[in-house]
Coordinates of C-alpha atoms and ligand atoms in Angstrom, one line a residue:
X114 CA -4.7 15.6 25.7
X115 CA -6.5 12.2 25.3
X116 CA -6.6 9.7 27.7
X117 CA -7.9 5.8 27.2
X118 CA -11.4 6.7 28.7
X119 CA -11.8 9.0 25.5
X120 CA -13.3 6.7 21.7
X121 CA -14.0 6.9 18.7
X122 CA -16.9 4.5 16.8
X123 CA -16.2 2.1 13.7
X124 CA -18.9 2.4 11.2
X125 CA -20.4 0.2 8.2
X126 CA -20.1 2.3 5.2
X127 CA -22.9 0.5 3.8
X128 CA -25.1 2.0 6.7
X129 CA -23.6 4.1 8.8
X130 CA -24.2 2.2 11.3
X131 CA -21.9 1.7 14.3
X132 CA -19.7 -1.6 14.3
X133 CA -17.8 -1.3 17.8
X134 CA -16.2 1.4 19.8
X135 CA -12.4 1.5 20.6
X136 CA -10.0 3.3 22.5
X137 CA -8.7 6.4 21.4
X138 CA -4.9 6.1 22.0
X139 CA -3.0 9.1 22.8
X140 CA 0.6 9.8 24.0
X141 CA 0.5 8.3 27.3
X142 CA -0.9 5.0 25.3
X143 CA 2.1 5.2 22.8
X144 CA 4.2 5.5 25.7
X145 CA 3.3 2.3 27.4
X146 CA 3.0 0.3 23.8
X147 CA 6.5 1.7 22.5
X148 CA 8.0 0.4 26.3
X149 CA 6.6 -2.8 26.5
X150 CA 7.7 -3.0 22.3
X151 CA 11.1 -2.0 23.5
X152 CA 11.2 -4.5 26.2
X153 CA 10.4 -7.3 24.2
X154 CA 12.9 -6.6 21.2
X155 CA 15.5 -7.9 23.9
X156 CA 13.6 -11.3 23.2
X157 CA 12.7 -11.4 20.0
X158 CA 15.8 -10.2 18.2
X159 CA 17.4 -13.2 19.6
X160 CA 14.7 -15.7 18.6
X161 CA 16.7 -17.5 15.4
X162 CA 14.8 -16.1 12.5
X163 CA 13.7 -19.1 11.0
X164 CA 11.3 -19.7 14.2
X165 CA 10.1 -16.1 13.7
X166 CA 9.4 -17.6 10.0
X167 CA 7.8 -20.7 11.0
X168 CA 5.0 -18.1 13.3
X169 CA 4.5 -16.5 10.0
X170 CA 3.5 -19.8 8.4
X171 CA 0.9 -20.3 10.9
X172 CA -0.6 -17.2 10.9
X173 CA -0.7 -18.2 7.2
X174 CA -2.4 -20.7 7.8
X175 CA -4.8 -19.4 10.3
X176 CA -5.4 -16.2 8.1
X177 CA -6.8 -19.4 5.5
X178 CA -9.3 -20.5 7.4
X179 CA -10.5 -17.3 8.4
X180 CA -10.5 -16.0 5.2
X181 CA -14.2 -16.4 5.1
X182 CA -14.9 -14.5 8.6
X183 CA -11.9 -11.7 7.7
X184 CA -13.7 -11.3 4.2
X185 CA -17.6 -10.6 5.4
X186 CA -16.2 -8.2 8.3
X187 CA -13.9 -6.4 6.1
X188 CA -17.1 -5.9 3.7
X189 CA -18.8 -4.8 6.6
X190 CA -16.2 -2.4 8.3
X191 CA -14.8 -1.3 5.4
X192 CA -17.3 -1.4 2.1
X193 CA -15.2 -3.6 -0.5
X194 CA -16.9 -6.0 -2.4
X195 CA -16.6 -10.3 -1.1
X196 CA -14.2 -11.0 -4.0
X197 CA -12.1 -7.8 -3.4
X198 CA -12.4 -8.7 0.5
X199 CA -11.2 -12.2 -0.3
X200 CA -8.6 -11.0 -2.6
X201 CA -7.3 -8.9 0.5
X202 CA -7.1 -11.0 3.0
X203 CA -5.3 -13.3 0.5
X204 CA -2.5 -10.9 0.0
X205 CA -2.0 -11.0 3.1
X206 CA -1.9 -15.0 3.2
X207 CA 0.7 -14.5 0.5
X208 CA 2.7 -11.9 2.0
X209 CA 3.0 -14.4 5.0
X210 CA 4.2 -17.1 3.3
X211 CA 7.0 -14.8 1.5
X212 CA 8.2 -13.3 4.3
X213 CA 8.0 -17.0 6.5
X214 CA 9.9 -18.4 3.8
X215 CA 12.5 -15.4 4.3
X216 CA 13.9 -16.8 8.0
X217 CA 15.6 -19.3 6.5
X218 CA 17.1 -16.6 4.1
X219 CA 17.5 -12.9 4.9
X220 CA 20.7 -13.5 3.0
X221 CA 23.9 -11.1 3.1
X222 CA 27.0 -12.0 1.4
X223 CA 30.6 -13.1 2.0
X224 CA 33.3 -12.1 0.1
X225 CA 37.2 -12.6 -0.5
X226 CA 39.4 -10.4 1.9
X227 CA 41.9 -8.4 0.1
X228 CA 44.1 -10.0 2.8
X229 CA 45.1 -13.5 3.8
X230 CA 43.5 -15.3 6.4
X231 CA 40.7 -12.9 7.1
X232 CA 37.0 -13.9 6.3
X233 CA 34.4 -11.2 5.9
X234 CA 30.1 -11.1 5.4
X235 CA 27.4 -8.8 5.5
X236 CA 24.7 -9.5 7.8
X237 CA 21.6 -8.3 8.5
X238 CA 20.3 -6.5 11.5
X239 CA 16.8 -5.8 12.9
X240 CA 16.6 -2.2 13.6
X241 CA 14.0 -1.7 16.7
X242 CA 10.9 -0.5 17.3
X243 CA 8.9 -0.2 14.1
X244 CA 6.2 2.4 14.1
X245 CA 3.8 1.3 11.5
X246 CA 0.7 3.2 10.2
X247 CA -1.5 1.7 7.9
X248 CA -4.5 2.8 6.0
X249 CA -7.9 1.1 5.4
X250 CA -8.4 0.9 1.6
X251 CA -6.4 -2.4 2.3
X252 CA -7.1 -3.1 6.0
X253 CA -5.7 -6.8 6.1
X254 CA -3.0 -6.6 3.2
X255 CA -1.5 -3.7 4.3
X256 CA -0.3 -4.6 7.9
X257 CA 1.1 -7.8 6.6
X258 CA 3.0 -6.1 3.9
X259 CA 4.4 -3.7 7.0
X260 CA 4.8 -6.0 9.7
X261 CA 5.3 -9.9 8.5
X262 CA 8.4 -8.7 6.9
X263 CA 9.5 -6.4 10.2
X264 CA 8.8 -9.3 12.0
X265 CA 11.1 -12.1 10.5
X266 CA 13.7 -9.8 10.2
X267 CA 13.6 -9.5 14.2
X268 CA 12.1 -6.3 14.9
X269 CA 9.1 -5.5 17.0
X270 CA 5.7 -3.2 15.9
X271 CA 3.7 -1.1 17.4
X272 CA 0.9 -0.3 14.7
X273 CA -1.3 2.5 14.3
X274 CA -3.7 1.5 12.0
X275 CA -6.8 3.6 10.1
X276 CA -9.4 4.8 12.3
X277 CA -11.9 3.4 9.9
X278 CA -10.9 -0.2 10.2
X279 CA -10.2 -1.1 13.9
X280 CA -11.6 -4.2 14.4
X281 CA -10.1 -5.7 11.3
X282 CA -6.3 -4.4 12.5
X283 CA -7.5 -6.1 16.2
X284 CA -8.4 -9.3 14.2
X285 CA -5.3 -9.1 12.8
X286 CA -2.9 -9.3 16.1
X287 CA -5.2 -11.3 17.4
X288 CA -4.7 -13.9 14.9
X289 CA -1.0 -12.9 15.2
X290 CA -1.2 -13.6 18.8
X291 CA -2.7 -17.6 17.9
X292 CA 0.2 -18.6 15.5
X293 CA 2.5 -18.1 19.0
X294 CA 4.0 -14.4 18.3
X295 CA 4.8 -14.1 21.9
X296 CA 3.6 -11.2 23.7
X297 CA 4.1 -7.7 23.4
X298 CA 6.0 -8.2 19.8
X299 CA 3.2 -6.2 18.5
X300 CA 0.8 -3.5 20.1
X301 CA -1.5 -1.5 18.7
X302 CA -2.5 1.9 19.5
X303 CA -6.1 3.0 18.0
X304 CA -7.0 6.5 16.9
X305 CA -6.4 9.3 14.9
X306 CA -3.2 10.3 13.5
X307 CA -3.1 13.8 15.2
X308 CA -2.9 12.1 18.3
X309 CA -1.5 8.3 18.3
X310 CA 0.0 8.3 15.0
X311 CA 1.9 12.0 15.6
X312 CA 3.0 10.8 18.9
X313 CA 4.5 7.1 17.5
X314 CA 6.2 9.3 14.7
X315 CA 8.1 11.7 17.4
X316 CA 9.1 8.7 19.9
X317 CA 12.6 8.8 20.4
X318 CA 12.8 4.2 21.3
X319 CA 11.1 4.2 17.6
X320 CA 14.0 4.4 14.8
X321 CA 11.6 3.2 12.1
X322 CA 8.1 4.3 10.2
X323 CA 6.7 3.1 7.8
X324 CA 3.4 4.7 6.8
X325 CA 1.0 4.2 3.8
X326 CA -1.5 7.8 2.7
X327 CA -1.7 10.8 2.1
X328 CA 1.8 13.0 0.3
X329 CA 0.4 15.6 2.7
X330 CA 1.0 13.4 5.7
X331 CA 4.1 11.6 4.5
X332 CA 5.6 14.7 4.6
X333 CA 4.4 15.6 7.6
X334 CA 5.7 12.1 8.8
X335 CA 9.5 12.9 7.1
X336 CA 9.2 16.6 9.0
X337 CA 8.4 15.1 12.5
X338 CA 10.9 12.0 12.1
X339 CA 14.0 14.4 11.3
X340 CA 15.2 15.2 14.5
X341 CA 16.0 11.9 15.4
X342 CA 16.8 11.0 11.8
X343 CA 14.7 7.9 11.7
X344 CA 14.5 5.7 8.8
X345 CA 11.1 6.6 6.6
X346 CA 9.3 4.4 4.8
X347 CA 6.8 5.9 2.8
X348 CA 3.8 5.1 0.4
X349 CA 2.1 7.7 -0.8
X350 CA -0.3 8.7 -3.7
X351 CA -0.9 7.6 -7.5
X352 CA -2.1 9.6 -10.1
X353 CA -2.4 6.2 -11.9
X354 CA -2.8 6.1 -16.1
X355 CA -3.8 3.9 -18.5
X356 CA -2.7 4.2 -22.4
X357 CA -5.0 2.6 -24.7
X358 CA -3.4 3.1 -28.0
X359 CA -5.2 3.0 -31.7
X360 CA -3.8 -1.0 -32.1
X361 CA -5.3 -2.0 -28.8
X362 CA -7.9 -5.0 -28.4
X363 CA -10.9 -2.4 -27.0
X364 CA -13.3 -5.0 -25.2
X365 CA -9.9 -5.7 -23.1
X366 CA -9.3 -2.6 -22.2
X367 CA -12.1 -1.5 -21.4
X368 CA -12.3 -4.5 -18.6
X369 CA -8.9 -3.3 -17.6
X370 CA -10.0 0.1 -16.9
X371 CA -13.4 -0.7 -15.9
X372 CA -11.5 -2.6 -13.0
X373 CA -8.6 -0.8 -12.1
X374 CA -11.3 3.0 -11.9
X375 CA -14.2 1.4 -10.4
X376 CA -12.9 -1.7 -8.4
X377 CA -12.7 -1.1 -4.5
X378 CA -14.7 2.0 -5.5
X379 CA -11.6 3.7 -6.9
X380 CA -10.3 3.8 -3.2
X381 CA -6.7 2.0 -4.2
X382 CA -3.6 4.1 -4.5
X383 CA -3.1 1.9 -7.9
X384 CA -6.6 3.0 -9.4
X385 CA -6.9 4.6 -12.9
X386 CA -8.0 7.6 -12.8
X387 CA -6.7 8.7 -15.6
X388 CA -7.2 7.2 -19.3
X389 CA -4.9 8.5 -22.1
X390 CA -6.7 7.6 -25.9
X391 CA -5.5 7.6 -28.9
X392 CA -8.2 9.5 -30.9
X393 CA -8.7 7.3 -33.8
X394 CA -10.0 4.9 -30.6
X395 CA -11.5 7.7 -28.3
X396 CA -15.4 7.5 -29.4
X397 CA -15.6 3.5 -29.2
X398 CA -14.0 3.7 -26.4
X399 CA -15.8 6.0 -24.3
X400 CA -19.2 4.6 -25.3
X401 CA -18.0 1.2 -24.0
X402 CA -17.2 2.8 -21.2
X403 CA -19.7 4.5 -20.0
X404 CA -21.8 1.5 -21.1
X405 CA -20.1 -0.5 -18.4
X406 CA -20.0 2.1 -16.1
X407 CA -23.6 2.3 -16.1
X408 CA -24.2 -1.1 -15.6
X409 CA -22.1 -1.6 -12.9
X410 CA -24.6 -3.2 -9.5
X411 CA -24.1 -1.1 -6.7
X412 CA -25.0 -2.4 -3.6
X413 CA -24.0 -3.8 -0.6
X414 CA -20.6 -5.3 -0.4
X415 CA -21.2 -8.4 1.5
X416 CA -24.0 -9.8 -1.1
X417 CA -22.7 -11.9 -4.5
X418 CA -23.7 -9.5 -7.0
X419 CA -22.2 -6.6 -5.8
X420 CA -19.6 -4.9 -8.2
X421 CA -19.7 -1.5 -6.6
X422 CA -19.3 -0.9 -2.7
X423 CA -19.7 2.1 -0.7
X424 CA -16.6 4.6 -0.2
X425 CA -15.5 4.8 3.5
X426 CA -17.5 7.4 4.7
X427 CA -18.7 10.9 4.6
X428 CA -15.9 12.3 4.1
X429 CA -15.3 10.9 1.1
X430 CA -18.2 10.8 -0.6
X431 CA -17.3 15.0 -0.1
X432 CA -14.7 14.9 -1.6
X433 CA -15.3 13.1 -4.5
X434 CA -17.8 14.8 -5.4
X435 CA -16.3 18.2 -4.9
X436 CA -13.9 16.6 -7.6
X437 CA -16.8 16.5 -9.8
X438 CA -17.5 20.1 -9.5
X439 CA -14.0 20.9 -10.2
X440 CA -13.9 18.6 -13.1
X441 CA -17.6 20.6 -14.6
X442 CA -16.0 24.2 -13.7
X443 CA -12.9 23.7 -15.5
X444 CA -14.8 22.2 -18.3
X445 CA -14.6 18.6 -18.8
X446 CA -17.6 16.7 -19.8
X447 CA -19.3 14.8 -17.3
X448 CA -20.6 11.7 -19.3
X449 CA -21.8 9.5 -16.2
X450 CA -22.0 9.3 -12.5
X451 CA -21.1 12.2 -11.1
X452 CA -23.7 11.8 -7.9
X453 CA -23.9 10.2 -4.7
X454 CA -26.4 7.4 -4.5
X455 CA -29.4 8.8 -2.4
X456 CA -30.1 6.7 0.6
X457 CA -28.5 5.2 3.5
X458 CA -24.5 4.8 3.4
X459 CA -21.5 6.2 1.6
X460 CA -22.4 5.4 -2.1
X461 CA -21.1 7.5 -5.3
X462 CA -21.8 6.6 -8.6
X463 CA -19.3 5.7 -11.2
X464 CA -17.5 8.4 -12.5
X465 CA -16.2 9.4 -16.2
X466 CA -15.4 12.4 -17.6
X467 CA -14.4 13.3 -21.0
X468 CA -12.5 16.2 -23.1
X469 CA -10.0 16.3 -19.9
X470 CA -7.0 18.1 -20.5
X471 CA -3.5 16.7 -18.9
X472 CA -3.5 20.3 -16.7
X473 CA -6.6 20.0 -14.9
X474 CA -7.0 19.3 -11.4
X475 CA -9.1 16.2 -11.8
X476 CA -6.1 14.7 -14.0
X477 CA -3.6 16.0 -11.7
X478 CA -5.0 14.9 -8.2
X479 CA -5.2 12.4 -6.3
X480 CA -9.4 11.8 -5.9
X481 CA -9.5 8.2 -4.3
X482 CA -13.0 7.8 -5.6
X483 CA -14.6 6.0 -8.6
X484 CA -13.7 8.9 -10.6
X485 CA -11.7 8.4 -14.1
X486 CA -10.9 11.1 -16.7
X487 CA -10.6 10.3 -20.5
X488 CA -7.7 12.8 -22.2
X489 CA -7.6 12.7 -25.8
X490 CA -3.9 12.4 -27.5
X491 CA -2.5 12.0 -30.8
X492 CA 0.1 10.0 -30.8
X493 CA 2.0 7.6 -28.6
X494 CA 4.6 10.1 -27.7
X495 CA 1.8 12.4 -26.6
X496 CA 0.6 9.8 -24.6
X497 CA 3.8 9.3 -22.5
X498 CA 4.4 12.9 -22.0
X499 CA 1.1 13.3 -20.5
X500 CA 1.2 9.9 -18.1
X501 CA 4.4 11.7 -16.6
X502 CA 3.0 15.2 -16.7
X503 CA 1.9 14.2 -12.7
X504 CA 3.9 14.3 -9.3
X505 CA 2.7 11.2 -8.5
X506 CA 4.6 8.1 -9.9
X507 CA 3.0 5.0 -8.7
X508 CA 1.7 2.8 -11.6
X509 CA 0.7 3.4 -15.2
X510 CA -0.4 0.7 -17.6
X511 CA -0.3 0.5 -22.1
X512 CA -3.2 -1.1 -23.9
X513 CA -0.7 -2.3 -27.4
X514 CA -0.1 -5.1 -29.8
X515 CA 2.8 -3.3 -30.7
X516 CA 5.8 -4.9 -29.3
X517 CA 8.0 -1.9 -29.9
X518 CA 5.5 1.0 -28.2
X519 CA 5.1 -2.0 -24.7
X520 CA 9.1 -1.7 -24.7
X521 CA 9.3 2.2 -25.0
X522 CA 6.8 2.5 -22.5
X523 CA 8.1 0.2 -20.0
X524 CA 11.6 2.8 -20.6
X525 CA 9.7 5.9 -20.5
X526 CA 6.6 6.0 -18.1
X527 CA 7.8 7.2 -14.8
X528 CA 6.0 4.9 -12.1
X529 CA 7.3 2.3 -10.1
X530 CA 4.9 -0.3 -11.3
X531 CA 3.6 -0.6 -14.9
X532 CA 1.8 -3.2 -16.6
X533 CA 1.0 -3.8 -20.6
X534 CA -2.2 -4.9 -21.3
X535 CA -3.5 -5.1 -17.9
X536 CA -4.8 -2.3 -16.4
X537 CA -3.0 -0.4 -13.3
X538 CA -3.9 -2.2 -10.1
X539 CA -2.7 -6.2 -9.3
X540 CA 0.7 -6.2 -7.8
X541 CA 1.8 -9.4 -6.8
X542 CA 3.8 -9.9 -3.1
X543 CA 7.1 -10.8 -4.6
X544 CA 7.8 -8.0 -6.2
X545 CA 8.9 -4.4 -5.1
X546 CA 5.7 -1.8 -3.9
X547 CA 6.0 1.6 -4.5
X548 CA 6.5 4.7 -6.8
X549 CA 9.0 7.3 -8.4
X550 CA 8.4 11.0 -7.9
X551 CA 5.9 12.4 -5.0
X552 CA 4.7 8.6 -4.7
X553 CA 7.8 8.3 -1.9
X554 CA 11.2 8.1 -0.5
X555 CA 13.0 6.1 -3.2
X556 CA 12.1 2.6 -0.5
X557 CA 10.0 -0.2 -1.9
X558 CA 7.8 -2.5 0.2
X559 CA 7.0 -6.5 -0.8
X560 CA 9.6 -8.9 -2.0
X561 CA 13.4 -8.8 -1.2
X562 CA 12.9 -4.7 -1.2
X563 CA 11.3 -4.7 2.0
X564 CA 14.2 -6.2 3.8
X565 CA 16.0 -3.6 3.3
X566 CA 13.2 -1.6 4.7
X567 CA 13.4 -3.4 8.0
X568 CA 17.1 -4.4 8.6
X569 CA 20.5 -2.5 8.7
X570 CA 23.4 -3.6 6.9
X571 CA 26.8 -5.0 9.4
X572 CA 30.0 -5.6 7.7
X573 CA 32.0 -8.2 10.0
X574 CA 35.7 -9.1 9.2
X575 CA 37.2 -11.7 11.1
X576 CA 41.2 -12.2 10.4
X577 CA 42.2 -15.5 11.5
X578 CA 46.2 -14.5 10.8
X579 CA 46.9 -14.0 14.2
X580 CA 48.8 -10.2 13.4
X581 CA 48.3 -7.1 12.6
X582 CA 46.6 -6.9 8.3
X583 CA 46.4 -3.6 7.1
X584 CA 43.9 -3.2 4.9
X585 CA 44.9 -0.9 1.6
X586 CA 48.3 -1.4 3.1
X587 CA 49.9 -4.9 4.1
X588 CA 48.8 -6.6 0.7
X589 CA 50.8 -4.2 -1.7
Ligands
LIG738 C1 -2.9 0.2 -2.3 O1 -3.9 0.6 -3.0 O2 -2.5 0.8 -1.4 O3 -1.9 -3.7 -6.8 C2 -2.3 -1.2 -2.5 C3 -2.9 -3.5 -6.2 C4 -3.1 -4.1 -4.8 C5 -2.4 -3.3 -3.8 C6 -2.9 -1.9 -3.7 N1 -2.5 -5.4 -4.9 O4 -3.8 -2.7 -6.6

C-alpha cells in the first residue's frame, strides 16, 4: 500500500540525471481524484459543448506559444530529437483545434418517424469519468488525442500518465488549467501502473479507459475492467512493415525507412521494424541502408544536429539489446548497430539485420527500439503474406510505381493504417488511430472515430399527435 509521502524520480535519458520528483499515487489518491472527477461531471456535462470547444481553442493557442518550452523539456525528459519534440507538441496543437472545432458539431442525426407527427434524433451523450493512461513515447500528443476529444464531448479525466514523463503530463493540465478548464475536470494521478493505473482501471465511478502500451497490459486492462463491463479503449502494439518492391524509387525508400526505424529511436508504436524486399532490390538496398544507418548523429536530443536520441531508460536499452541476441542466435545477420553507445545515458545504436526470416522473434515482436529487420521475398504476393504473418496490425507501408500492386495492397495488408510510398509512421489527427488484429479492441482514436470512443448513443422520439402511435403497428 502506497501513500502520497512515497515518489518516484523523472530522469533525462540523455544523462540519467534526475529532472524532479513526484508523488507516487496509489488507491487512496485515485480515490480522491475519481471523487472530485465525479463531482465535477455534474458541471461540466451541462456546460454547452461549444464553450467546452472554445477552452480547447485556447489551450491551442497556449500549447503554440509554448511550443518552444514543451519541445526542449520533452527532449530533456523524454530523449526525442527538437524537430520530433516540435512535431509532438504540434499534434497536439492539432488535435486541439479538431476536437474545439467538434463543439459546434458532435453531430447525431434525425430521421423520418415511420409514424405521423412524431419527430426523432440521435444524440450524443458524455459517458463519465474517463480513466485515461497514456504512455511517454508521445508524452504531449497522446493526452490530447485521449482527453481533448473526452473533454468536448462533456466528460471528465482523470489521467494516469507514464511514469517516465511526469512533468510534461503536469505541463499539460497545467496549461489545460490557463485556457479556463474549470477545476477538477481533469486530475492526474502519478505513478506506476501496478498501483495508480490498476486502481483507476478497477474504480467502479470510472465507466471508461482508454489506455495506449503494451498487448500484455491491454489485456490486463480488458481483464480488470470486466466486471463492471466498462467501455475499453485500447492501443496497443505494431509489428509495423514496409514493402519495397523491385519498381520502387530506392533513394525514397530508403529515407522512408530510415525515418520510420530510426526516428524517435524506434520507440513509436508505428515504427518499421520490419522491411520486406523484393530480391532483385535487396543488395542496393541494404547497402544504402546501412550507409545511412551509420551516419546517422547520435547525440543529445535537445541540440540541432541530433538525428538519433536516447531510448527512455535502462530498461530499454535491455531489452533492445536482448533483441539483438535473439536476432544473432536464431541466425539473422547483424549488419550494423547492434550495441549500446558506451557512456553516460540510454543510447543504442541503429539497428539492421539481414537474412531475417518472417518466423523469427525479431520479425514477430514488438522491440520498440531502433531495431529493423530486412526479409528477403520473391514476389509481391510473398510480400503481403509475410506483412500479415504478425499479430499485430497497426500500420504497414508499399514502396511501388505500380498503380495496380498500391491498390492490392491497400485491399490486402491487414493494419489499420497504411501508406504507399511513405514509410509507416505520420498519421495525421483527422483521421481514425489504431490497428486490426492484437493492435486492439476494433475502437479508433483521432477524427470523428474518437467520438464514438467518448460518447453514448440516445435515441429520442418525441410524438407530437397527442395519442397513443404504435410503432410497427398503427401505420399498417
Ligand atoms: C504512437 O507511436 O503511439 O503516426 C503514435 C505517427 C505519429 C503517432 C504515433 N503521428 O507515427
Amino acid at each position: 500500500m502506497t501513500t502520497a509521502t512515497a515518489t518516484f524520480e523523472s530522469l533525462n535519458p540523455s544523462t540519467g540525471e534526475v529532472i524532479e520528483t513526484f508523488p507516487r499515487s496509489g488507491a487512496a489518491e485515485v480515490d480522491r481524484a475519481v471523487e472530485k472527477s465525479r463531482a465535477a461531471w455534474e458541471g461540466w456535462r451541462l456546460v454547452p459543448a461549444p464553450e467546452r470547444g472554445n477552452i480547447l481553442f485556447r489551450f491551442a493557442q497556449i500549447l503554440e506559444r509554448s511550443k518552444p518550452e514543451l519541445s526542449d523539456l520533452m527532449t530533456r525528459e523524454m530523449g526525442k530529437v527538437k524537430a520530433e519534440a516540435g512535431g509532438d507538441v504540434q499534434e497536439a496543437i492539432d488535435m486541439s483545434y479538431y476536437m474545439g472545432g467538434e463543439g459546434r458539431r458532435l453531430f447525431g442525426q434525425t430521421t423520418p418517424s415511420e409514424l405521423r407527427d412524431k419527430f426523432q434524433m440521435s444524440i450524443r451523450m458524455p459517458v463519465g469519468v474517463v480513466g485515461a493512461i497514456t504512455p511517454w513515447n508521445f508524452p504531449i500528443a497522446i493526452p490530447a488525442w485521449k482527453l481533448t476529444p473526452a473533454l468536448v464531448c462533456g466528460n471528465t479525466v482523470v489521467l494516469k500518465p507514464a511514469e517516465d514523463t511526469p512533468l510534461l503530463a503536469q505541463r499539460f493540465v497545467d496549461l489545460l488549467h490557463e485556457a479556463g478548464l474549470p477545476q477538477d475536470v481533469v486530475q492526474v494521478v502519478h505513478g506506476y501502473g501496478e498501483e495508480a493505473g490498476d486502481a483507476l482501471v478497477r474504480h467502479p465511478d470510472v465507466p471508461i479507459i482508454t489506455f495506449t502500451g503494451s498487448r500484455e497490459t491491454g489485456v490486463a486492462v480488458t481483464k480488470a475492467a470486466a466486471d463492471r463491463l466498462k467501455h475499453v479503449h485500447l492501443e496497443l502494439g505494431g509489428k509495423n512493415a514496409i514493402i519495397v518492391m523491385d519498381d520502387a524509387d530506392l533513394d525514397l525508400a530508403v529515407d522512408g525507412i530510415t525515418w520510420s526505424a530510426f526516428g524517435t529511436a524506434g520507440q513509436r508504436c508505428t515504427a518499421a521494424s520490419r522491411v520486406i524486399v523484393h530480391r532483385d532490390v535487396y543488395d542496393a538496398l541494404q547497402q544504402r541502408l546501412v550507409a545511412r544507418a551509420e551516419q546517422m548523429k547520435i547525440g543529445a536530443p535537445w541540440e540541432d544536429d541530433t538525428e538519433i536520441g536516447p531510448v527512455i531508460n535502462e530498461a530499454a536499452v535491455e531489452k533492445i539489446h536482448s533483441y539483438t541476441e535473439i536476432g544473432v542466435d536464431e541466425g539473422a545477420k547483424l549488419l550494423t548497430g547492434g550495441e549500446r553507445v558506451e557512456g553516460h545515458g540510454f543510447y543504442y545504436r541503429p539497428t539492421v539485420f539481414a537474412e531475417v526470416e518472417p518466423g523469427m522473434r525479431i520479425a514477430q515482436e514488438e522491440i520498440f527500439g531502433p531495431t529493423t529487420a530486412l526479409i528477403p521475398v520473391g514476389s509481391f504476393e510473398e510480400a503481403v503474406l509475410a506483412a500479415n504473418s504478425v499479430e499485430f496490425g497497426l500500420s504497414s507501408s508499399i514502396f511501388t510505381r505500380d498503380v495496380n500492386k498500391a491498390f492490392k495492397a491497400m485491399r490486402d495488408l491487414q493494419t489499420g493504417i497504411m501508406y504507399v510510398n511513405a514509410g509507416t509512421t505520420g498519421a495525421e489527427v483527422h483521421l481514425p488511430f489504431g490497428g486490426m488484429k492484437q493492435t486492439g479492441n476494433g475502437h479508433r482514436e483521432a477524427g470523428q472515430a474518437a467520438l464514438e470512443v467518448f460518447t453514448e448513443w440516445k435515441s429520442v422520439y418525441v410524438d407530437y399527435s397527442g395519442k397513443l402511435q404504435r410503432a410497427q403497428i398503427d401505420n399498417q
